[in-house]
Tab-separated table of C-alpha atoms in Angstrom:
chain	number	residue	atom	x	y	z
A	1	MET	CA	85.734	101.251	134.196
A	2	SER	CA	85.157	103.995	131.619
A	3	ASN	CA	87.236	104.148	128.431
A	4	LEU	CA	86.897	107.941	128.377
A	5	LEU	CA	89.917	109.948	129.512
A	6	PRO	CA	89.811	113.488	130.979
A	7	VAL	CA	91.197	116.222	128.736
A	8	GLY	CA	92.023	118.688	131.541
A	9	LEU	CA	90.940	120.051	134.911
A	10	PHE	CA	88.059	122.505	134.970
A	11	ASN	CA	89.043	125.796	136.675
A	12	LYS	CA	86.460	128.580	136.681
A	13	LYS	CA	88.970	131.377	137.457
A	14	LYS	CA	91.339	130.274	134.716
A	15	LEU	CA	88.408	129.983	132.348
A	16	SER	CA	87.543	133.660	132.808
A	17	VAL	CA	91.120	134.676	131.945
A	18	LEU	CA	91.061	132.511	128.838
A	19	ALA	CA	87.745	133.979	127.789
A	20	ALA	CA	89.165	137.491	128.021
A	21	SER	CA	92.169	136.474	125.932
A	22	ALA	CA	89.872	134.947	123.385
A	23	LEU	CA	87.926	138.196	123.144
A	24	VAL	CA	91.114	140.154	122.484
A	25	CYS	CA	92.101	137.718	119.734
A	26	THR	CA	88.669	137.984	118.188
A	27	LEU	CA	88.894	141.744	118.035
A	28	ALA	CA	92.470	141.803	116.782
A	29	PHE	CA	92.116	139.417	113.817
A	30	PRO	CA	89.594	139.248	110.960
A	31	LEU	CA	86.685	136.874	111.435
A	32	ILE	CA	86.884	133.622	109.413
A	33	THR	CA	83.500	132.679	108.011
A	34	PRO	CA	82.684	129.033	108.825
A	35	LEU	CA	80.552	128.790	105.685
A	36	ALA	CA	83.552	129.587	103.468
A	37	GLN	CA	85.459	126.694	105.014
A	38	ALA	CA	82.511	124.318	104.653
A	39	ASP	CA	82.051	125.165	100.967
A	40	ALA	CA	85.655	124.035	100.300
A	41	LEU	CA	84.926	120.493	101.497
A	42	PRO	CA	83.384	117.879	99.200
A	43	GLN	CA	79.680	117.154	99.621
A	44	LEU	CA	79.358	113.376	99.518
A	45	THR	CA	75.782	112.600	100.556
A	46	GLN	CA	74.308	112.454	97.046
A	47	LEU	CA	77.264	110.484	95.680
A	48	ILE	CA	76.778	107.844	98.373
A	49	LYS	CA	73.006	107.706	97.871
A	50	ASP	CA	73.456	107.259	94.118
A	51	ASN	CA	75.971	104.405	94.394
A	52	ARG	CA	75.502	102.450	97.611
A	53	ASP	CA	72.857	100.145	96.135
A	54	ALA	CA	75.397	98.878	93.578
A	55	VAL	CA	77.968	98.009	96.260
A	56	VAL	CA	77.648	94.489	97.651
A	57	HIS	CA	78.876	92.507	100.645
A	58	ILE	CA	80.550	89.221	99.711
A	59	SER	CA	80.786	86.300	102.126
A	60	VAL	CA	82.734	83.179	101.241
A	61	GLU	CA	82.962	79.613	102.469
A	62	ILE	CA	86.509	78.373	102.094
A	63	ASP	CA	87.585	75.112	100.502
A	64	ASN	CA	89.695	73.950	103.459
A	65	GLN	CA	91.724	71.461	101.442
A	66	ALA	CA	92.607	74.032	98.784
A	67	ALA	CA	93.498	76.587	101.418
A	68	SER	CA	95.751	74.163	103.277
A	69	ASN	CA	97.484	73.211	100.044
A	70	ALA	CA	98.131	76.877	99.253
A	71	ALA	CA	99.907	77.591	102.539
A	72	THR	CA	101.014	75.754	105.620
A	73	GLU	CA	100.787	78.658	108.038
A	74	SER	CA	97.945	80.940	109.050
A	75	PHE	CA	97.553	84.107	111.051
A	76	SER	CA	95.766	84.547	114.365
A	77	LEU	CA	93.997	87.671	115.547
A	78	PRO	CA	95.046	89.030	118.932
A	79	ASP	CA	91.896	87.706	120.626
A	80	GLY	CA	92.524	84.178	119.355
A	81	GLN	CA	89.967	84.265	116.537
A	82	GLU	CA	90.909	82.725	113.231
A	83	LEU	CA	91.733	85.010	110.327
A	84	PRO	CA	90.403	84.034	106.872
A	85	LYS	CA	93.126	83.307	104.358
A	86	GLU	CA	91.713	85.943	102.013
A	87	LEU	CA	92.542	88.649	104.551
A	88	GLU	CA	96.103	87.564	105.296
A	89	LYS	CA	97.689	90.181	103.036
A	90	PHE	CA	96.189	92.870	105.247
A	91	PHE	CA	98.048	91.375	108.220
A	92	ARG	CA	101.287	90.498	106.431
A	93	ASN	CA	103.438	92.392	108.969
A	94	MET	CA	101.891	90.787	112.047
A	95	PRO	CA	103.532	87.852	113.846
A	96	ARG	CA	102.411	84.483	112.554
A	97	GLY	CA	100.458	82.217	114.833
A	98	THR	CA	100.166	78.463	114.884
A	99	PRO	CA	98.449	76.750	111.929
A	100	GLN	CA	94.663	76.959	112.058
A	101	PRO	CA	92.914	74.088	110.255
A	102	HIS	CA	89.386	75.536	110.250
A	103	ASP	CA	89.502	78.747	108.175
A	104	THR	CA	85.980	78.422	106.750
A	105	GLN	CA	84.672	81.968	106.428
A	106	ALA	CA	85.862	85.086	104.642
A	107	MET	CA	84.312	88.383	103.699
A	108	GLY	CA	84.874	91.246	101.348
A	109	SER	CA	83.155	93.772	99.127
A	110	GLY	CA	82.311	94.134	95.460
A	111	PHE	CA	80.287	96.206	93.025
A	112	ILE	CA	77.817	95.488	90.247
A	113	ILE	CA	78.858	96.520	86.731
A	114	SER	CA	75.854	95.227	84.732
A	115	GLN	CA	72.116	94.972	85.356
A	116	ASP	CA	72.204	91.240	84.589
A	117	GLY	CA	74.457	90.494	87.549
A	118	TYR	CA	78.188	90.781	86.815
A	119	VAL	CA	80.096	91.692	89.989
A	120	VAL	CA	83.727	92.785	90.378
A	121	THR	CA	85.779	91.965	93.474
A	122	ASN	CA	89.336	90.972	94.432
A	123	ASN	CA	90.763	87.591	93.537
A	124	HIS	CA	92.038	87.161	97.098
A	125	VAL	CA	88.466	87.513	98.417
A	126	VAL	CA	87.148	84.484	96.495
A	127	GLU	CA	90.302	82.397	96.142
A	128	ASN	CA	89.708	78.792	97.288
A	129	ALA	CA	85.989	79.527	97.722
A	130	SER	CA	83.556	76.612	97.751
A	131	LYS	CA	80.496	78.873	98.047
A	132	ILE	CA	80.039	82.621	97.459
A	133	LYS	CA	77.099	84.684	98.700
A	134	VAL	CA	76.439	88.254	97.546
A	135	THR	CA	74.275	90.463	99.783
A	136	LEU	CA	72.643	93.527	98.235
A	137	ASN	CA	71.748	96.768	99.994
A	138	ASP	CA	68.085	95.693	100.057
A	139	LYS	CA	69.165	92.583	102.057
A	140	ARG	CA	68.663	90.123	99.196
A	141	GLU	CA	71.175	87.279	99.283
A	142	LEU	CA	72.230	85.791	95.944
A	143	THR	CA	74.541	82.879	95.214
A	144	ALA	CA	77.403	83.856	92.911
A	145	LYS	CA	79.595	81.819	90.599
A	146	VAL	CA	83.105	82.713	89.498
A	147	ILE	CA	83.313	83.648	85.821
A	148	GLY	CA	87.077	84.121	86.004
A	149	LYS	CA	89.824	85.355	88.283
A	150	ASP	CA	93.324	86.700	87.780
A	151	LYS	CA	95.891	86.548	90.571
A	152	TYR	CA	98.360	88.899	88.858
A	153	SER	CA	95.936	91.816	88.928
A	154	ASP	CA	94.000	90.532	91.986
A	155	ILE	CA	90.697	90.869	90.120
A	156	ALA	CA	87.810	88.374	90.002
A	157	LEU	CA	84.554	88.544	88.029
A	158	LEU	CA	81.437	86.988	89.576
A	159	LYS	CA	77.909	86.429	88.238
A	160	VAL	CA	74.599	86.319	90.119
A	161	GLU	CA	71.272	85.345	88.541
A	162	ALA	CA	69.219	88.545	88.586
A	163	THR	CA	68.020	91.328	86.308
A	164	GLY	CA	67.442	95.052	86.704
A	165	LEU	CA	70.206	95.433	89.271
A	166	PRO	CA	71.679	98.845	90.170
A	167	THR	CA	75.102	99.472	88.653
A	168	VAL	CA	78.076	101.775	89.073
A	169	ARG	CA	79.662	103.922	86.354
A	170	LEU	CA	83.257	103.045	85.472
A	171	GLY	CA	85.433	106.124	85.113
A	172	ASP	CA	88.907	106.888	83.760
A	173	SER	CA	91.762	106.287	86.203
A	174	ASP	CA	94.307	107.799	83.797
A	175	GLY	CA	92.900	111.224	84.633
A	176	LEU	CA	93.532	110.944	88.375
A	177	GLU	CA	95.789	113.483	90.053
A	178	VAL	CA	97.529	113.502	93.410
A	179	GLY	CA	95.440	115.503	95.883
A	180	GLN	CA	92.122	114.614	94.251
A	181	TRP	CA	89.262	113.663	96.598
A	182	VAL	CA	88.110	110.032	96.472
A	183	VAL	CA	85.487	107.985	98.351
A	184	ALA	CA	85.366	104.292	99.283
A	185	ILE	CA	82.224	102.271	99.990
A	186	GLY	CA	82.489	98.746	101.359
A	187	ALA	CA	82.026	96.412	104.311
A	188	PRO	CA	84.983	96.833	106.707
A	189	PHE	CA	84.809	94.102	109.350
A	190	GLY	CA	81.408	93.161	107.895
A	191	LEU	CA	79.838	96.590	108.505
A	192	ASP	CA	77.888	96.867	105.244
A	193	HIS	CA	77.914	100.003	103.099
A	194	SER	CA	80.360	102.013	105.162
A	195	ALA	CA	81.649	105.123	103.389
A	196	THR	CA	85.039	106.770	103.938
A	197	GLN	CA	86.802	109.595	102.141
A	198	GLY	CA	90.309	110.932	101.529
A	199	ILE	CA	92.634	111.997	98.763
A	200	VAL	CA	94.874	110.360	96.189
A	201	SER	CA	98.306	110.254	97.844
A	202	ALA	CA	100.371	108.852	94.943
A	203	LEU	CA	99.947	107.180	91.555
A	204	SER	CA	101.556	104.199	89.815
A	205	ARG	CA	102.796	102.757	93.070
A	206	SER	CA	104.588	99.417	92.589
A	207	LEU	CA	104.300	96.912	95.459
A	208	PRO	CA	106.420	93.797	96.070
A	209	ASP	CA	103.490	91.399	95.761
A	210	GLY	CA	104.014	89.858	92.334
A	211	THR	CA	101.122	91.721	90.703
A	212	TYR	CA	101.016	93.608	87.418
A	213	VAL	CA	99.390	96.677	88.979
A	214	PRO	CA	100.386	100.378	89.162
A	215	PHE	CA	98.458	100.966	92.395
A	216	ILE	CA	96.629	104.148	93.361
A	217	GLN	CA	97.774	105.090	96.873
A	218	THR	CA	95.223	106.953	99.015
A	219	ASP	CA	94.664	107.955	102.624
A	220	VAL	CA	91.077	106.689	102.502
A	221	ALA	CA	90.287	104.577	105.581
A	222	VAL	CA	90.187	100.977	104.310
A	223	ASN	CA	90.119	97.909	106.564
A	224	PRO	CA	89.689	94.126	106.222
A	225	GLY	CA	86.344	93.621	104.505
A	226	ASN	CA	86.810	96.598	102.161
A	227	SER	CA	88.683	94.354	99.718
A	228	GLY	CA	87.057	94.424	96.296
A	229	GLY	CA	84.974	97.510	97.018
A	230	PRO	CA	84.881	100.545	94.716
A	231	LEU	CA	86.860	103.776	94.973
A	232	PHE	CA	84.876	106.723	93.549
A	233	ASP	CA	85.819	110.177	92.333
A	234	LEU	CA	83.566	113.096	93.252
A	235	ASN	CA	81.576	112.652	90.031
A	236	GLY	CA	80.436	109.233	91.222
A	237	ASN	CA	82.620	107.291	88.793
A	238	VAL	CA	84.548	104.215	89.935
A	239	VAL	CA	88.258	104.954	89.522
A	240	GLY	CA	89.685	101.994	91.431
A	241	VAL	CA	89.130	98.750	93.326
A	242	ASN	CA	90.311	98.789	96.943
A	243	SER	CA	92.792	95.981	97.400
A	244	GLN	CA	95.465	96.402	100.070
A	245	ILE	CA	96.605	98.430	103.049
A	246	TYR	CA	99.981	98.944	104.645
A	247	SER	CA	99.656	98.035	108.299
A	248	ARG	CA	101.703	96.943	111.287
A	249	SER	CA	98.626	96.525	113.456
A	250	GLY	CA	96.235	94.734	111.113
A	251	GLY	CA	94.074	97.827	110.736
A	252	TYR	CA	94.136	101.098	108.827
A	253	MET	CA	97.274	103.209	109.340
A	254	GLY	CA	96.740	105.943	106.752
A	255	ILE	CA	97.932	104.152	103.610
A	256	SER	CA	95.680	102.145	101.301
A	257	PHE	CA	96.029	100.924	97.734
A	258	ALA	CA	93.503	100.551	94.913
A	259	ILE	CA	93.721	98.892	91.490
A	260	PRO	CA	93.168	101.468	88.682
A	261	VAL	CA	89.802	100.996	86.980
A	262	ASN	CA	91.273	101.207	83.474
A	263	LEU	CA	93.229	98.043	84.231
A	264	VAL	CA	90.109	96.501	85.798
A	265	LYS	CA	88.069	97.160	82.635
A	266	ASN	CA	90.645	95.353	80.513
A	267	ILE	CA	90.846	92.402	82.918
A	268	THR	CA	87.087	91.968	83.411
A	269	GLU	CA	86.423	92.084	79.676
A	270	GLN	CA	88.906	89.238	79.119
A	271	LEU	CA	87.469	87.270	82.045
A	272	LYS	CA	83.946	87.741	80.708
A	273	THR	CA	84.750	86.598	77.183
A	274	ALA	CA	87.431	83.952	77.821
A	275	GLY	CA	87.481	83.239	81.548
A	276	VAL	CA	91.238	83.879	81.633
A	277	VAL	CA	93.598	86.799	81.043
A	278	ASN	CA	96.213	86.648	78.300
A	279	ARG	CA	99.281	88.803	78.876
A	280	GLY	CA	102.009	89.933	76.570
A	281	TRP	CA	105.530	88.561	76.973
A	282	LEU	CA	108.810	90.219	76.039
A	283	GLY	CA	111.333	87.697	77.396
A	284	VAL	CA	113.808	89.857	79.297
A	285	GLN	CA	115.116	89.877	82.825
A	286	ILE	CA	115.245	93.488	83.964
A	287	GLN	CA	116.270	95.599	86.928
A	288	ASN	CA	116.119	99.193	88.120
A	289	LEU	CA	119.107	101.496	87.975
A	290	ASP	CA	120.449	103.367	90.975
A	291	GLN	CA	122.664	106.436	90.608
A	292	GLU	CA	125.850	104.351	90.640
A	293	LEU	CA	124.620	102.142	87.800
A	294	ALA	CA	123.419	105.206	85.903
A	295	ASN	CA	126.913	106.695	86.231
A	296	SER	CA	128.462	103.501	84.900
A	297	PHE	CA	126.270	103.773	81.802
A	298	SER	CA	127.057	107.501	81.434
A	299	MET	CA	123.483	108.514	82.263
A	300	ALA	CA	122.675	111.733	84.095
A	301	LYS	CA	120.019	110.066	86.253
A	302	PRO	CA	118.553	106.595	86.852
A	303	GLN	CA	115.825	105.968	84.308
A	304	GLY	CA	114.407	103.032	82.368
A	305	ALA	CA	114.675	99.264	82.719
A	306	LEU	CA	118.161	97.747	82.496
A	307	VAL	CA	118.198	94.420	80.628
A	308	ALA	CA	120.200	91.852	82.591
A	309	SER	CA	119.490	88.940	80.248
A	310	VAL	CA	117.456	88.038	77.180
A	311	GLN	CA	115.722	84.688	76.917
A	312	PRO	CA	116.703	82.798	73.756
A	313	ALA	CA	114.044	82.725	70.998
A	314	SER	CA	111.940	85.249	72.944
A	315	PRO	CA	110.312	88.301	71.313
A	316	ALA	CA	113.124	90.476	72.689
A	317	ASP	CA	115.773	88.131	71.299
A	318	LYS	CA	114.123	88.110	67.881
A	319	ALA	CA	113.989	91.927	67.910
A	320	GLY	CA	117.699	92.236	68.714
A	321	VAL	CA	117.545	93.309	72.360
A	322	GLN	CA	120.844	92.733	74.177
A	323	ALA	CA	121.941	92.452	77.791
A	324	GLY	CA	123.090	95.913	78.837
A	325	ASP	CA	120.400	97.710	76.825
A	326	ILE	CA	118.361	100.188	78.833
A	327	ILE	CA	114.703	100.183	77.782
A	328	VAL	CA	113.446	103.772	77.968
A	329	GLY	CA	110.332	103.509	75.785
A	330	PHE	CA	107.731	100.906	74.897
A	331	ASN	CA	104.987	101.373	72.307
A	332	ASN	CA	105.491	105.164	72.346
A	333	THR	CA	105.213	105.293	76.146
A	334	GLU	CA	108.146	106.413	78.291
A	335	VAL	CA	109.506	103.713	80.612
A	336	ASN	CA	110.577	105.376	83.848
A	337	SER	CA	111.637	102.269	85.756
A	338	ALA	CA	111.743	98.476	85.654
A	339	ASP	CA	108.507	98.446	87.660
A	340	HIS	CA	106.740	100.219	84.813
A	341	LEU	CA	107.640	97.884	81.937
A	342	PRO	CA	105.840	94.617	82.900
A	343	LEU	CA	102.441	96.343	82.974
A	344	LEU	CA	103.008	97.945	79.568
A	345	VAL	CA	104.053	94.629	78.055
A	346	GLY	CA	101.377	92.627	79.839
A	347	THR	CA	98.509	94.765	78.548
A	348	THR	CA	99.748	94.775	74.937
A	349	GLY	CA	97.772	92.638	72.517
A	350	ILE	CA	99.255	89.263	71.621
A	351	GLY	CA	100.795	89.437	68.153
A	352	SER	CA	101.115	93.235	68.202
A	353	THR	CA	104.336	94.710	66.802
A	354	VAL	CA	105.398	97.785	68.764
A	355	PRO	CA	108.464	100.056	68.883
A	356	LEU	CA	110.936	99.454	71.704
A	357	LYS	CA	113.290	102.336	72.432
A	358	VAL	CA	116.622	101.401	74.057
A	359	LEU	CA	119.870	103.096	75.026
A	360	ARG	CA	122.877	101.084	73.857
A	361	ALA	CA	126.437	102.310	74.430
A	362	GLY	CA	125.050	105.805	75.039
A	363	ALA	CA	123.101	105.956	71.768
A	364	GLU	CA	119.340	105.678	71.349
A	365	LYS	CA	118.067	102.865	69.164
A	366	THR	CA	114.529	101.799	68.192
A	367	LEU	CA	113.694	98.117	67.699
A	368	ASN	CA	110.419	96.606	66.539
A	369	VAL	CA	109.247	93.774	68.780
A	370	THR	CA	106.305	91.398	68.243
A	371	ILE	CA	104.693	90.539	71.564
A	372	GLU	CA	103.918	86.906	72.346
A	373	LYS	CA	101.732	85.289	75.012
A	374	LEU	CA	103.088	84.986	78.543
A	375	ALA	CA	103.005	81.406	79.768
A	376	ASP	CA	102.646	80.733	83.494
A	377	LYS	CA	106.143	79.289	83.678
A	378	ASN	CA	107.499	82.674	82.593
A	379	ALA	CA	105.445	84.709	85.039
A	380	GLY	CA	108.064	84.649	87.739
A	381	GLU	CA	110.872	85.422	85.272
A	382	THR	CA	109.629	88.746	84.022
A	383	GLN	CA	111.358	91.043	86.426
A	384	GLU	CA	114.483	91.134	88.563
A	385	LEU	CA	114.744	94.238	90.710
A	386	ALA	CA	118.053	95.997	91.224
A	387	GLN	CA	119.885	95.856	94.508
A	388	ASN	CA	121.740	98.843	95.885
A	389	SER	CA	125.293	97.595	95.529
A	390	THR	CA	128.643	98.263	93.811
A	391	ALA	CA	131.359	95.609	92.578
A	392	GLY	CA	135.742	93.953	90.702
A	393	THR	CA	140.415	91.636	89.940
A	394	GLY	CA	143.434	92.830	91.740
A	395	ALA	CA	142.654	96.317	92.994
A	396	LEU	CA	138.963	95.379	93.117
A	397	GLY	CA	139.666	92.632	95.619
A	398	LEU	CA	138.735	89.587	93.550
A	399	ALA	CA	140.257	86.211	92.886
A	400	VAL	CA	138.709	84.691	89.742
A	401	ALA	CA	139.217	81.578	87.639
A	402	GLY	CA	138.152	80.239	84.289
A	403	LEU	CA	135.108	77.975	84.053
A	404	THR	CA	135.294	74.287	83.247
A	405	ASP	CA	132.985	72.845	80.606
A	406	GLN	CA	130.973	71.202	83.363
A	407	GLU	CA	130.600	74.497	85.250
A	408	ARG	CA	129.452	76.237	82.060
A	409	LYS	CA	126.887	73.527	81.517
A	410	GLU	CA	125.609	73.743	85.071
A	411	ALA	CA	125.455	77.546	84.915
A	412	ASN	CA	123.757	77.410	81.502
A	413	ILE	CA	126.022	80.078	80.001
A	414	GLY	CA	127.912	80.315	76.723
A	415	THR	CA	131.589	81.007	76.149
A	416	ASP	CA	131.738	84.188	78.272
A	417	GLY	CA	132.255	84.153	82.025
A	418	VAL	CA	134.765	83.715	84.843
A	419	VAL	CA	133.907	82.462	88.317
A	420	VAL	CA	134.657	84.372	91.522
A	421	ARG	CA	136.698	82.144	93.838
A	422	GLU	CA	137.377	84.636	96.641
A	423	VAL	CA	136.363	88.177	97.666
A	424	ARG	CA	138.674	90.172	99.927
A	425	ALA	CA	136.985	91.721	102.967
A	426	ASP	CA	136.336	95.475	102.819
A	427	SER	CA	137.275	95.621	99.131
A	428	PRO	CA	135.340	97.325	96.311
A	429	ALA	CA	134.081	93.876	95.276
A	430	SER	CA	132.936	93.098	98.810
A	431	ARG	CA	131.193	96.443	99.175
A	432	ALA	CA	129.497	95.763	95.850
A	433	GLY	CA	128.037	92.526	97.171
A	434	LEU	CA	130.009	90.082	95.030
A	435	GLU	CA	130.315	86.610	96.505
A	436	ALA	CA	132.386	83.497	95.848
A	437	GLY	CA	130.589	81.448	93.199
A	438	ASP	CA	129.290	84.448	91.248
A	439	VAL	CA	130.003	84.324	87.530
A	440	ILE	CA	131.195	87.575	85.912
A	441	ILE	CA	129.884	87.595	82.357
A	442	SER	CA	130.756	91.074	81.119
A	443	VAL	CA	132.198	94.437	82.173
A	444	ASN	CA	130.980	97.599	80.468
A	445	ASN	CA	129.185	95.344	77.945
A	446	ALA	CA	132.433	93.616	76.939
A	447	GLY	CA	132.274	89.835	77.295
A	448	ILE	CA	134.770	88.227	79.695
A	449	LYS	CA	136.298	84.886	78.625
A	450	SER	CA	139.283	84.630	80.976
A	451	PRO	CA	140.731	86.134	84.168
A	452	GLU	CA	143.381	87.875	82.039
A	453	GLU	CA	140.695	89.476	79.888
A	454	LEU	CA	138.850	90.681	82.974
A	455	LYS	CA	142.016	92.300	84.349
A	456	SER	CA	142.788	93.952	81.012
A	457	ILE	CA	139.299	95.442	80.645
A	458	VAL	CA	139.265	96.686	84.252
A	459	ASP	CA	142.716	98.283	83.892
A	460	LYS	CA	141.738	100.099	80.675
A	461	ALA	CA	138.354	101.321	81.922
A	462	PRO	CA	138.005	104.977	83.010
A	463	THR	CA	138.574	105.371	86.724
A	464	ASP	CA	136.189	108.297	87.181
A	465	LYS	CA	133.014	106.210	86.990
A	466	PRO	CA	131.881	102.769	88.186
A	467	LEU	CA	132.142	99.624	86.107
A	468	ALA	CA	128.905	98.087	84.847
A	469	MET	CA	129.387	94.411	85.665
A	470	LEU	CA	126.949	91.702	84.577
A	471	ILE	CA	127.020	88.729	86.923
A	472	GLN	CA	125.080	85.502	87.315
A	473	ARG	CA	124.103	84.076	90.691
A	474	ASP	CA	121.786	81.103	91.210
A	475	ASP	CA	120.662	81.157	87.552
A	476	GLN	CA	119.713	84.842	87.838
A	477	LYS	CA	121.560	87.567	85.931
A	478	ARG	CA	121.797	91.188	87.015
A	479	PHE	CA	124.022	94.255	86.641
A	480	ILE	CA	125.882	95.832	89.520
A	481	ALA	CA	127.854	99.063	89.614
A	482	VAL	CA	131.477	98.482	90.600
A	483	GLY	CA	133.307	101.297	92.363
A	484	ARG	CA	137.074	101.675	92.045
A	485	SER	CA	137.842	102.454	95.679
């Protein structure tokens, strides 16, 4: 049975009528020159010829024990084939299948950055690899070793033993603009040196994947196997490393993400010289602001990173940062959101002293902070995203109580704080998302030591804007905006 579908019935009489109509239209409107349209499109043939030899196909044999230790579940393709662990992030929205114990093969792409054999790819392509093979455009197959890999940026640096290899040129991703043409070369589904093109759709896109990456979003067709391949501008410069797609089917759906090359250059240089990546650490738990929280802090619009807590003896603590500060600038760079700050801090040199601009009680203040090294145990504590909620005693629908010494010890808090015992249904507190067991630490940056103090502060607060309430839940602190009705 043919897979081709008819596009319409052929009718000779109707065709003659349509032809006459077409003639009238041709005479009535100016002729559009096809050449003028063609000249507006990018010419990619030379770019591809110049760079395809430096793009490689990477095949990996998986360390089954390491892979099974990393996760207990695997994905299955619709036809029952096993999906390599390194490609799971491409299929993250597909239903999970039963565990597959024999994930032994994976594939991806990469590109050569030096004539003596340094190759860049994604960390997720070579993670848990027991053997890595790099295939060049001239069909040579070379064994590669891992020089270093970094899961937070999803970048890995490989080395093959060869000389005189073709290389790519690394460009400047800071100069990218939305709407700019870009080209990807890689091995989707193992089809070596496939080229696709599109435009930059968005910049500095933050994804919920635990990485320190302001992704480049494009509409370039990228599929499993493109991971680690280069994204070029029309001048033939690498501006990104293809890393992820958004998909509900497992294949390309019009949205792909690349790691900016300026970040890649920093990461690969550290991997080459030290084998690991050292990141800066500030020591704050932060969240985004929504409009309600911005109103509670008397801000015209949501902007910056709201500090929910400061880790004792951290660089932020030593610099005088306080919970309730809104970080709006770091090292002379504007901080637009909480998603923006971790990358700025992470790429700052260890031991560097930089200015930190904060809003405190409506006034701007500049603090000098000396950045320290991020330890792995702190990696998961860097950022706490805001939740869209609003929160309150009495009219706010809360029943609260003082904390016992044992409860303070278990919650790891100081002298401030009252515990929520009950939340009335359909109350401002309930609509804000407050729950029994939450600890209210402050309201409008005023510490709360007793239920009476909480009631007094709430009663005296202006009623025309939400309350900024700092709470602790499950050892995590965050601000919520508390409506009054």
